[in-house]
């Protein structure tokens, strides 16, 4: 049935086959391009290397301050009286 008729009729007969084929080829090419880009295909710059981060003095200072604030918050919660919101609203304080 694809080969019957004059030239225009044969071209029209192939259209239902060619359109999905073209769409599939375009989708595949986009997937391939994305995969190549994610693998740095054709990159001109030299690749970078992973380096290990080391803690500096500022990092230790930040950690100490954070632990200090946490310890202060726990101390205040356990040993100092802070009225709760519902106590303030109820007027029982």
Short mmCIF file of C-alpha atoms in Angstrom, two decimals:
data_model
loop_
_atom_site.label_atom_id
_atom_site.label_comp_id
_atom_site.label_asym_id
_atom_site.label_seq_id
_atom_site.Cartn_x
_atom_site.Cartn_y
_atom_site.Cartn_z
CA UNK A 1 0.00 0.00 0.00
CA UNK A 2 2.96 2.37 0.58
CA UNK A 3 4.25 1.92 -2.96
CA UNK A 4 0.90 2.40 -4.76
CA UNK A 5 -0.14 5.59 -6.56
CA UNK A 6 1.76 8.51 -7.99
CA UNK A 7 4.65 10.30 -6.26
CA UNK A 8 2.50 12.57 -4.05
CA UNK A 9 0.31 9.66 -2.98
CA UNK A 10 3.40 7.65 -1.98
CA UNK A 11 4.79 10.60 0.01
CA UNK A 12 1.45 10.94 1.83
CA UNK A 13 1.49 7.22 2.58
CA UNK A 14 4.90 7.52 4.28
CA UNK A 15 3.95 10.50 6.50
CA UNK A 16 2.32 8.38 9.28
CA UNK A 17 5.56 6.41 9.49
CA UNK A 18 8.01 9.30 9.19
CA UNK A 19 6.53 11.62 11.84
CA UNK A 20 6.97 9.21 14.79
CA UNK A 21 10.39 8.27 13.44
CA UNK A 22 11.50 11.93 13.34
CA UNK A 23 10.08 12.63 16.79
CA UNK A 24 11.86 9.58 18.20
CA UNK A 25 15.14 10.63 16.57
CA UNK A 26 14.86 14.15 18.01
CA UNK A 27 14.13 12.84 21.51
CA UNK A 28 17.05 10.41 21.31
CA UNK A 29 19.39 13.16 20.12
CA UNK A 30 18.35 15.41 23.02
CA UNK A 31 18.97 12.60 25.53
CA UNK A 32 22.34 11.86 23.96
CA UNK A 33 23.31 15.55 24.01
CA UNK A 34 22.37 15.80 27.69
CA UNK A 35 24.38 12.68 28.53
CA UNK A 36 27.41 13.98 26.63
CA UNK A 37 27.18 17.35 28.38
CA UNK A 38 26.90 15.75 31.82
CA UNK A 39 30.09 13.78 31.11
CA UNK A 40 31.88 16.95 29.94
CA UNK A 41 32.30 15.72 26.38
CA UNK A 42 34.33 18.27 24.47
CA UNK A 43 35.25 20.34 27.51
CA UNK A 44 38.22 22.58 26.83
CA UNK A 45 39.38 23.28 30.36
CA UNK A 46 41.38 20.83 32.40
CA UNK A 47 39.36 18.85 34.92
CA UNK A 48 39.42 19.94 38.53
CA UNK A 49 40.28 17.64 41.40
CA UNK A 50 38.46 17.17 44.66
CA UNK A 51 40.32 18.48 47.66
CA UNK A 52 39.75 17.70 51.32
CA UNK A 53 38.46 20.54 53.47
CA UNK A 54 40.31 21.10 56.72
CA UNK A 55 38.91 22.76 59.82
CA UNK A 56 40.40 26.15 60.55
CA UNK A 57 40.52 28.20 63.70
CA UNK A 58 37.33 30.05 62.72
CA UNK A 59 35.47 26.75 62.38
CA UNK A 60 36.48 25.63 65.86
CA UNK A 61 35.50 29.04 67.26
CA UNK A 62 32.08 28.85 65.58
CA UNK A 63 31.53 25.33 66.95
CA UNK A 64 32.53 26.43 70.47
CA UNK A 65 30.17 29.43 70.36
CA UNK A 66 27.32 27.23 69.11
CA UNK A 67 27.88 24.66 71.87
CA UNK A 68 28.04 27.49 74.40
CA UNK A 69 24.72 28.93 73.27
CA UNK A 70 23.16 25.48 73.40
CA UNK A 71 24.49 24.90 76.92
CA UNK A 72 23.17 28.31 78.03
CA UNK A 73 19.73 27.55 76.58
CA UNK A 74 19.60 24.20 78.38
CA UNK A 75 20.72 25.83 81.66
CA UNK A 76 18.10 28.56 81.39
CA UNK A 77 15.38 26.04 80.61
CA UNK A 78 16.28 23.74 83.50
CA UNK A 79 17.30 26.12 86.30
CA UNK A 80 15.61 29.46 85.66
CA UNK A 81 11.89 30.10 85.72
CA UNK A 82 10.50 31.39 82.46
CA UNK A 83 6.72 31.74 82.35
CA UNK A 84 5.03 29.84 79.59
CA UNK A 85 2.72 31.54 77.13
CA UNK A 86 -0.43 29.80 78.34
CA UNK A 87 0.39 30.82 81.92
CA UNK A 88 0.70 34.43 80.83
CA UNK A 89 -2.57 34.29 78.91
CA UNK A 90 -4.42 32.60 81.80
CA UNK A 91 -3.03 35.08 84.32
CA UNK A 92 -1.77 32.39 86.68
CA UNK A 93 1.72 33.84 86.91
#
